Short mmCIF file of C-alpha atoms in Angstrom, two decimals:
data_model
loop_
_atom_site.label_atom_id
_atom_site.label_comp_id
_atom_site.label_asym_id
_atom_site.label_seq_id
_atom_site.Cartn_x
_atom_site.Cartn_y
_atom_site.Cartn_z
CA MET A 1099 -4.66 5.52 -8.07
CA SER A 1100 -3.82 8.23 -5.56
CA ASP A 1101 -3.73 7.82 -1.81
CA ALA A 1102 -4.31 10.11 1.14
CA THR A 1103 -6.39 10.79 4.20
CA GLY A 1104 -9.90 11.61 3.09
CA ALA A 1105 -12.78 13.40 4.72
CA LYS A 1106 -14.07 10.13 6.15
CA GLY A 1107 -10.85 8.37 7.01
CA THR A 1108 -7.66 7.01 5.54
CA ASP A 1109 -7.75 5.69 2.01
CA THR A 1110 -4.84 3.47 1.01
CA ARG A 1111 -6.59 1.49 -1.66
CA GLY A 1112 -7.59 3.25 -4.81
CA THR A 1113 -8.00 6.44 -6.70
CA ASP A 1114 -8.94 8.37 -4.71
CA THR A 1115 -10.22 9.83 -1.46
CA ARG A 1116 -13.28 11.69 -0.31
CA GLY A 1117 -12.35 15.08 -1.52
CA ARG A 1118 -9.80 17.79 -1.74
CA GLU A 1119 -9.02 17.65 1.98
CA GLY A 1120 -7.66 14.16 1.36
CA ASN A 1121 -5.95 15.17 -1.87
CA ALA A 1122 -4.01 17.89 -0.05
CA ALA A 1123 -2.35 15.19 2.07
CA TYR A 1124 -0.58 13.60 -0.90
CA GLY A 1125 3.14 13.78 -0.32
CA LYS A 1126 2.75 14.89 3.29
CA LYS A 1127 2.67 11.49 4.95
CA PRO A 1128 4.36 8.14 4.21
CA PHE A 1129 2.79 6.44 1.21
CA LYS A 1130 1.19 3.04 1.69
CA ARG A 1131 -1.26 1.09 -0.42
CA SER A 1132 -3.40 -1.68 1.07
CA THR A 1133 -5.98 -4.03 -0.36
CA SER A 1134 -9.47 -3.08 -1.47
CA HIS A 1135 -12.25 -3.08 1.12
CA PHE A 1136 -15.14 -4.25 -1.06
CA THR A 1137 -13.97 -7.50 -2.62
CA ASP A 1138 -17.20 -9.24 -3.61
CA ARG A 1139 -16.91 -10.84 -7.02
CA ILE A 1140 -19.37 -10.87 -9.92
CA THR A 1141 -19.21 -14.45 -11.15
CA ALA A 1142 -20.93 -16.79 -13.56
CA ASP A 1143 -22.33 -18.85 -10.67
CA GLY A 1144 -23.15 -15.82 -8.49
CA ARG A 1145 -21.49 -17.38 -5.44
CA ASP A 1146 -21.02 -13.98 -3.76
CA GLY A 1147 -24.60 -13.02 -4.50
CA TRP A 1148 -23.71 -11.10 -7.64
CA PRO A 1149 -24.29 -13.21 -10.78
CA VAL A 1150 -23.06 -12.04 -14.18
CA GLU A 1151 -26.06 -10.46 -15.88
CA ALA A 1152 -26.21 -8.16 -18.90
CA GLY A 1153 -27.34 -4.65 -18.04
CA ARG A 1154 -27.38 -5.15 -14.28
CA TYR A 1155 -24.11 -3.46 -13.39
CA ARG A 1156 -22.44 -0.13 -14.11
CA LEU A 1157 -18.68 0.34 -14.29
CA VAL A 1158 -17.55 3.66 -12.81
CA VAL A 1159 -14.15 4.96 -13.89
CA SER A 1160 -12.00 7.99 -14.14
CA ARG A 1161 -10.11 8.16 -17.42
CA ALA A 1162 -7.30 9.79 -15.44
CA CYS A 1163 -6.71 6.70 -13.32
CA PRO A 1164 -4.40 3.93 -14.56
CA TRP A 1165 -6.12 1.33 -12.38
CA ALA A 1166 -9.54 2.22 -13.75
CA SER A 1167 -8.11 2.33 -17.26
CA ARG A 1168 -7.34 -1.37 -17.00
CA ALA A 1169 -11.08 -2.02 -16.80
CA LEU A 1170 -11.73 0.33 -19.74
CA VAL A 1171 -9.29 -1.59 -21.94
CA SER A 1172 -10.58 -5.01 -20.88
CA ARG A 1173 -14.19 -3.99 -21.43
CA ARG A 1174 -13.37 -2.80 -24.97
CA LEU A 1175 -11.27 -5.81 -25.93
CA LEU A 1176 -13.90 -8.25 -24.67
CA GLY A 1177 -16.78 -6.38 -26.27
CA LEU A 1178 -18.69 -5.86 -23.03
CA GLU A 1179 -19.91 -2.33 -23.84
CA GLY A 1180 -23.47 -3.52 -24.34
CA ALA A 1181 -23.50 -5.68 -21.20
CA LEU A 1182 -21.67 -3.43 -18.74
CA SER A 1183 -22.57 0.25 -18.96
CA LEU A 1184 -20.01 2.97 -18.27
CA ALA A 1185 -20.00 6.03 -16.02
CA VAL A 1186 -17.07 8.44 -16.34
CA ALA A 1187 -16.27 10.70 -13.40
CA ASP A 1188 -14.91 14.22 -13.62
CA PRO A 1189 -11.10 14.08 -13.33
CA ILE A 1190 -11.25 16.95 -10.84
CA GLN A 1191 -12.79 16.21 -7.46
CA ASP A 1192 -14.41 18.36 -4.81
CA GLU A 1193 -14.80 17.66 -1.08
CA ARG A 1194 -16.84 14.52 -1.79
CA SER A 1195 -14.37 13.01 -4.25
CA TRP A 1196 -15.45 11.47 -7.57
CA ARG A 1197 -18.41 13.32 -8.99
CA PHE A 1198 -20.54 13.09 -12.12
CA THR A 1199 -20.28 16.71 -13.23
CA LEU A 1200 -19.57 15.64 -16.83
CA ASP A 1201 -23.20 14.48 -17.08
CA PRO A 1202 -26.30 16.68 -17.51
CA ASP A 1203 -27.45 18.15 -14.20
CA SER A 1204 -24.23 16.75 -12.62
CA ARG A 1205 -25.96 13.42 -12.06
CA ASP A 1206 -25.22 9.98 -13.47
CA PRO A 1207 -28.12 9.26 -15.82
CA VAL A 1208 -28.34 5.56 -14.89
CA LEU A 1209 -27.57 5.52 -11.17
CA GLY A 1210 -29.22 8.86 -10.49
CA ILE A 1211 -26.44 9.95 -8.13
CA SER A 1212 -24.15 12.97 -8.10
CA PHE A 1213 -21.21 11.38 -6.26
CA LEU A 1214 -19.78 7.87 -6.34
CA SER A 1215 -19.71 8.05 -2.53
CA GLU A 1216 -23.49 7.64 -2.58
CA ALA A 1217 -23.10 4.10 -3.94
CA TYR A 1218 -20.48 3.37 -1.27
CA ASP A 1219 -22.80 4.64 1.46
CA ALA A 1220 -25.69 2.58 0.04
CA ARG A 1221 -23.51 -0.49 0.50
CA GLU A 1222 -22.07 0.36 3.92
CA THR A 1223 -23.43 3.25 5.96
CA GLU A 1224 -20.73 5.61 7.21
CA TYR A 1225 -18.02 3.60 5.45
CA PRO A 1226 -14.86 5.26 6.82
CA GLY A 1227 -12.52 4.71 3.89
CA GLY A 1228 -11.92 6.47 0.61
CA VAL A 1229 -13.94 6.37 -2.58
CA SER A 1230 -11.98 4.61 -5.30
CA VAL A 1231 -12.29 3.75 -8.97
CA PRO A 1232 -12.70 1.43 -10.74
CA ALA A 1233 -15.94 0.54 -9.03
CA ILE A 1234 -18.83 -1.62 -10.14
CA VAL A 1235 -22.30 -0.66 -8.92
CA ASP A 1236 -25.44 -2.78 -8.89
CA VAL A 1237 -27.95 -0.66 -10.82
CA PRO A 1238 -31.21 -2.01 -9.27
CA SER A 1239 -30.08 -1.44 -5.68
CA GLY A 1240 -27.64 1.42 -6.26
CA LYS A 1241 -25.10 -0.39 -4.06
CA LEU A 1242 -21.40 -0.69 -4.68
CA VAL A 1243 -20.46 -4.29 -5.49
CA THR A 1244 -16.67 -4.12 -5.71
CA ASN A 1245 -13.74 -1.73 -5.85
CA ASP A 1246 -11.19 -4.55 -6.10
CA TYR A 1247 -9.04 -3.12 -8.90
CA GLN A 1248 -6.76 -6.18 -8.92
CA ARG A 1249 -9.64 -8.63 -9.44
CA ILE A 1250 -12.17 -6.76 -11.59
CA THR A 1251 -10.38 -7.22 -14.91
CA LEU A 1252 -9.51 -10.86 -14.23
CA ASP A 1253 -13.18 -11.57 -13.63
CA LEU A 1254 -14.20 -9.68 -16.76
CA ALA A 1255 -11.88 -12.00 -18.68
CA THR A 1256 -12.85 -15.29 -17.00
CA GLU A 1257 -16.31 -14.97 -15.43
CA TRP A 1258 -18.08 -12.83 -18.03
CA THR A 1259 -17.30 -15.12 -20.97
CA ALA A 1260 -20.98 -15.78 -21.78
CA LEU A 1261 -21.31 -12.07 -22.60
CA HIS A 1262 -18.03 -11.65 -24.52
CA ARG A 1263 -18.27 -10.58 -28.15
CA PRO A 1264 -17.61 -13.16 -30.86
CA GLY A 1265 -13.86 -13.17 -31.46
CA ALA A 1266 -12.97 -11.80 -28.02
CA PRO A 1267 -9.36 -12.57 -27.07
CA ASP A 1268 -8.40 -14.74 -24.13
CA LEU A 1269 -6.69 -12.19 -21.91
CA TYR A 1270 -5.87 -14.63 -19.11
CA PRO A 1271 -5.16 -17.97 -20.81
CA GLU A 1272 -5.07 -20.77 -18.28
CA PRO A 1273 -1.79 -22.40 -19.45
CA LEU A 1274 0.04 -19.09 -19.01
CA ARG A 1275 -1.54 -17.84 -15.78
CA ASP A 1276 1.39 -18.66 -13.50
CA GLU A 1277 3.79 -16.75 -15.75
CA ILE A 1278 1.33 -13.88 -16.22
CA ASP A 1279 0.86 -13.61 -12.45
CA GLU A 1280 4.61 -13.59 -11.84
CA VAL A 1281 5.23 -10.90 -14.44
CA MET A 1282 2.33 -8.78 -13.17
CA GLU A 1283 3.51 -8.99 -9.56
CA GLY A 1284 6.91 -7.50 -10.38
CA ILE A 1285 5.37 -4.81 -12.56
CA TYR A 1286 2.83 -3.95 -9.87
CA LEU A 1287 5.38 -3.61 -7.08
CA ASP A 1288 8.01 -1.66 -8.97
CA VAL A 1289 6.20 0.15 -11.81
CA ASN A 1290 2.43 0.46 -11.30
CA ASN A 1291 2.86 1.21 -7.60
CA GLY A 1292 6.49 2.28 -7.78
CA VAL A 1293 5.77 5.57 -9.54
CA TYR A 1294 3.37 6.46 -6.72
CA ARG A 1295 5.91 5.52 -4.06
CA ALA A 1296 8.33 7.90 -5.74
CA GLY A 1297 5.84 10.68 -6.37
CA PHE A 1298 4.33 10.70 -2.88
CA ALA A 1299 7.52 9.98 -0.92
CA THR A 1300 8.03 12.13 2.15
CA ARG A 1301 11.68 11.24 2.71
CA GLN A 1302 14.60 11.39 0.30
CA SER A 1303 15.57 7.79 1.02
CA ASP A 1304 12.05 6.53 0.27
CA TYR A 1305 11.99 8.44 -2.98
CA GLU A 1306 15.39 7.16 -4.07
CA ARG A 1307 14.45 3.58 -3.27
CA ALA A 1308 11.25 3.81 -5.28
CA TYR A 1309 13.01 5.60 -8.14
CA ARG A 1310 15.59 2.84 -8.40
CA ASP A 1311 12.89 0.16 -8.26
CA VAL A 1312 10.98 1.81 -11.10
CA PHE A 1313 13.92 1.97 -13.46
CA ARG A 1314 15.40 -1.37 -12.48
CA ARG A 1315 12.11 -3.02 -13.40
CA LEU A 1316 11.67 -0.96 -16.55
CA ASP A 1317 15.14 -2.03 -17.67
CA LEU A 1318 14.21 -5.68 -17.11
CA VAL A 1319 10.93 -5.24 -18.97
CA SER A 1320 12.70 -3.49 -21.84
CA GLU A 1321 15.16 -6.36 -22.08
CA ARG A 1322 12.30 -8.87 -22.09
CA LEU A 1323 10.40 -7.01 -24.78
CA ALA A 1324 13.40 -6.52 -27.04
CA GLY A 1325 12.89 -10.02 -28.42
CA GLN A 1326 9.14 -10.56 -28.10
CA ARG A 1327 6.14 -8.46 -28.97
CA TYR A 1328 4.13 -9.06 -25.79
CA LEU A 1329 5.02 -9.75 -22.18
CA VAL A 1330 3.79 -13.36 -22.02
CA GLY A 1331 3.19 -15.61 -25.02
CA ASP A 1332 2.50 -14.26 -28.49
CA THR A 1333 -0.79 -12.47 -27.78
CA ILE A 1334 -2.04 -9.58 -25.67
CA THR A 1335 -2.75 -10.63 -22.09
CA GLU A 1336 -3.76 -9.02 -18.81
CA ALA A 1337 -0.06 -8.37 -18.16
CA ASP A 1338 0.18 -6.06 -21.18
CA ILE A 1339 -2.92 -4.16 -20.11
CA ARG A 1340 -1.48 -3.52 -16.65
CA LEU A 1341 1.88 -2.35 -17.96
CA PHE A 1342 0.39 -0.21 -20.72
CA THR A 1343 -1.80 1.90 -18.44
CA THR A 1344 1.27 3.04 -16.48
CA LEU A 1345 3.63 3.43 -19.43
CA VAL A 1346 1.22 5.50 -21.51
CA ARG A 1347 1.14 8.05 -18.64
CA PHE A 1348 4.86 8.01 -18.05
CA ASP A 1349 6.09 11.02 -20.02
CA ALA A 1350 2.91 13.03 -19.43
CA VAL A 1351 2.88 12.82 -15.63
CA TYR A 1352 5.25 10.37 -13.96
CA HIS A 1353 8.49 11.68 -15.47
CA GLY A 1354 8.03 15.23 -14.18
CA HIS A 1355 5.21 15.30 -11.64
CA PHE A 1356 6.37 12.15 -9.82
CA LYS A 1357 10.10 12.81 -10.38
CA CYS A 1358 10.70 9.50 -12.22
CA ASN A 1359 13.10 11.35 -14.45
CA ARG A 1360 16.11 9.16 -15.18
CA ASN A 1361 14.82 9.12 -18.73
CA LYS A 1362 11.61 9.60 -20.64
CA LEU A 1363 9.87 6.66 -22.24
CA THR A 1364 10.69 8.17 -25.63
CA GLU A 1365 14.36 7.64 -24.76
CA ASP A 1366 13.91 3.86 -24.46
CA PRO A 1367 13.38 2.64 -28.05
CA VAL A 1368 11.97 -0.73 -27.00
CA LEU A 1369 9.43 0.53 -24.46
CA GLN A 1370 8.40 3.44 -26.65
CA ALA A 1371 7.76 1.13 -29.61
CA TYR A 1372 5.85 -1.27 -27.34
CA VAL A 1373 3.58 1.52 -26.09
CA LYS A 1374 3.03 2.81 -29.63
CA ASP A 1375 2.13 -0.71 -30.75
CA LEU A 1376 -0.49 -1.10 -28.02
CA TYR A 1377 -1.73 2.50 -28.29
CA GLN A 1378 -2.48 1.87 -31.96
CA THR A 1379 -4.20 -1.44 -31.21
CA PRO A 1380 -7.99 -1.08 -31.04
CA GLY A 1381 -9.09 -1.17 -27.42
CA PHE A 1382 -6.03 0.57 -25.99
CA GLY A 1383 -5.35 4.08 -27.28
CA ASP A 1384 -9.01 4.70 -27.96
CA THR A 1385 -9.64 4.59 -24.18
CA VAL A 1386 -6.87 7.07 -23.24
CA ASP A 1387 -7.76 10.71 -22.52
CA PHE A 1388 -4.62 12.75 -21.91
CA ASP A 1389 -6.60 15.85 -21.02
CA HIS A 1390 -8.24 14.01 -18.12
CA ILE A 1391 -4.92 12.46 -17.10
CA LYS A 1392 -2.94 15.69 -16.98
CA ARG A 1393 -5.64 17.79 -15.33
CA HIS A 1394 -6.19 15.21 -12.60
CA TYR A 1395 -2.58 14.69 -11.62
CA TYR A 1396 -1.46 18.32 -11.83
CA MET A 1397 -4.60 19.94 -10.41
CA VAL A 1398 -5.57 17.43 -7.70
CA HIS A 1399 -2.15 16.69 -6.16
CA THR A 1400 -1.72 20.18 -4.78
CA SER A 1401 0.91 19.22 -2.23
CA VAL A 1402 3.08 17.98 -5.10
CA ASN A 1403 2.10 20.76 -7.52
CA PRO A 1404 0.86 23.69 -5.34
CA THR A 1405 0.20 26.03 -8.28
CA ALA A 1406 -2.08 23.48 -10.00
CA ILE A 1407 -0.62 24.61 -13.31
CA VAL A 1408 -1.08 21.96 -16.01
CA PRO A 1409 1.89 21.74 -18.39
CA LEU A 1410 1.23 22.05 -22.11
CA GLY A 1411 3.71 19.32 -23.04
CA PRO A 1412 4.91 16.81 -23.83
CA ASP A 1413 4.26 16.24 -27.52
CA LEU A 1414 2.38 12.93 -27.59
CA SER A 1415 1.69 12.75 -31.31
CA GLY A 1416 4.59 10.30 -31.73
CA LEU A 1417 2.36 7.58 -30.30
CA LEU A 1418 0.77 7.44 -33.73
CA ASP A 1419 4.09 6.93 -35.56
CA PRO A 1420 5.18 3.54 -37.00
CA HIS A 1421 6.52 1.15 -34.37
CA HIS A 1422 7.67 -1.89 -36.40
CA ARG A 1423 6.85 -4.25 -33.54
CA GLU A 1424 4.94 -6.47 -35.95
CA GLU A 1425 8.34 -7.63 -37.20
CA LEU A 1426 8.64 -9.61 -33.95
CA GLY A 1427 5.60 -11.68 -34.91
CA GLY A 1428 2.84 -12.29 -32.45
CA ARG A 1429 -0.92 -12.15 -32.93
CA PRO A 1430 -2.52 -9.34 -30.95
CA PHE A 1431 -5.89 -11.07 -30.52
CA GLY A 1432 -4.77 -14.67 -30.88
CA ASP A 1433 -7.45 -16.60 -32.73
CA GLY A 1434 -9.86 -13.73 -32.15
CA THR A 1435 -10.50 -10.41 -33.84
CA PRO A 1436 -10.15 -6.70 -33.02
CA PRO A 1437 -13.01 -5.00 -31.18
CA GLY A 1438 -15.51 -2.99 -33.17
CA PRO A 1439 -15.75 0.81 -33.34
CA VAL A 1440 -15.81 2.81 -30.13
CA PRO A 1441 -19.38 3.73 -29.14
CA ALA A 1442 -19.98 7.35 -30.10
CA ALA A 1443 -20.55 8.41 -26.49
CA GLU A 1444 -17.15 7.01 -25.45
CA VAL A 1445 -14.89 8.51 -28.12
CA VAL A 1446 -11.84 10.34 -26.72
CA PRO A 1447 -9.44 12.75 -28.48
CA PRO A 1448 -6.31 11.13 -29.98
CA ALA A 1449 -2.84 11.94 -28.72
CA GLY A 1450 -1.51 15.15 -30.21
CA ARG A 1451 0.83 18.07 -29.99
CA PRO A 1452 0.51 20.59 -27.15
#
């Protein structure tokens, strides 16, 4: 989730802004992230006017974005592919931000729009903020429902249960929610958001503070995971999803591009094994597209990388190597089962050598 001043105002919420004018501001002004603007919820009882309903909504993501990737993982694990359709934006934006140039005629085949901003404008005319993913759009009206990246996945886990696949895991178990929330808060402040505070810092002191926060928290997480397979309890939870989507990008973009370079993830045996374990778990690695990730970060953040050259490395094929985390016990899906095969239209290339 990148932040800058966009063509229609200041975006401090999500990935990303309205266009390359906004992208050029990355790293040129103090970094700050605020809450999402559109926070309506899609719930079982429809209390915000948006009831859970199969086929009614479309999830818009960029595979480059760690915040959107949370929703991709949750949707797969819960088996919501048939109930919540998927639109994937081009990782490279133009002056109107996220666009559907990966689709025939550069138009989303379900929403009939060329830019995600059209759904934002349908919801609020002349909305001054940025255009962020993940976003959920109401298909019948074409209006944006929510861009609340912190809430979307929690609601997929707890409000969409009637549409979950048989054997779907409980990603936000009620007895563990307080602990999950506490763990996620620290990870959000210091890791999920911390890498951005480092990468887009405009002052040396701000960068150094963020850098230290990132690695202090990663050291604590590594210590926690040395003796247990997952962050909370003995199954995969929302906390693991939120940590994974940052860690899987760490060596590819955050280590070099965002200067979080005390060490690579491959140099921390615990965290590397943890990421390999999750990457090889159905629903995680099969949603990750390193080509989208690298091209977005290195080509869009031109103030950080003015040449827009995309590095060939690192070698990511090690993510497919044995991890031995199963020796710690744990049950990835609890009493449930793994998700089924990836729909053919959503298959992404596996990690590999440059």
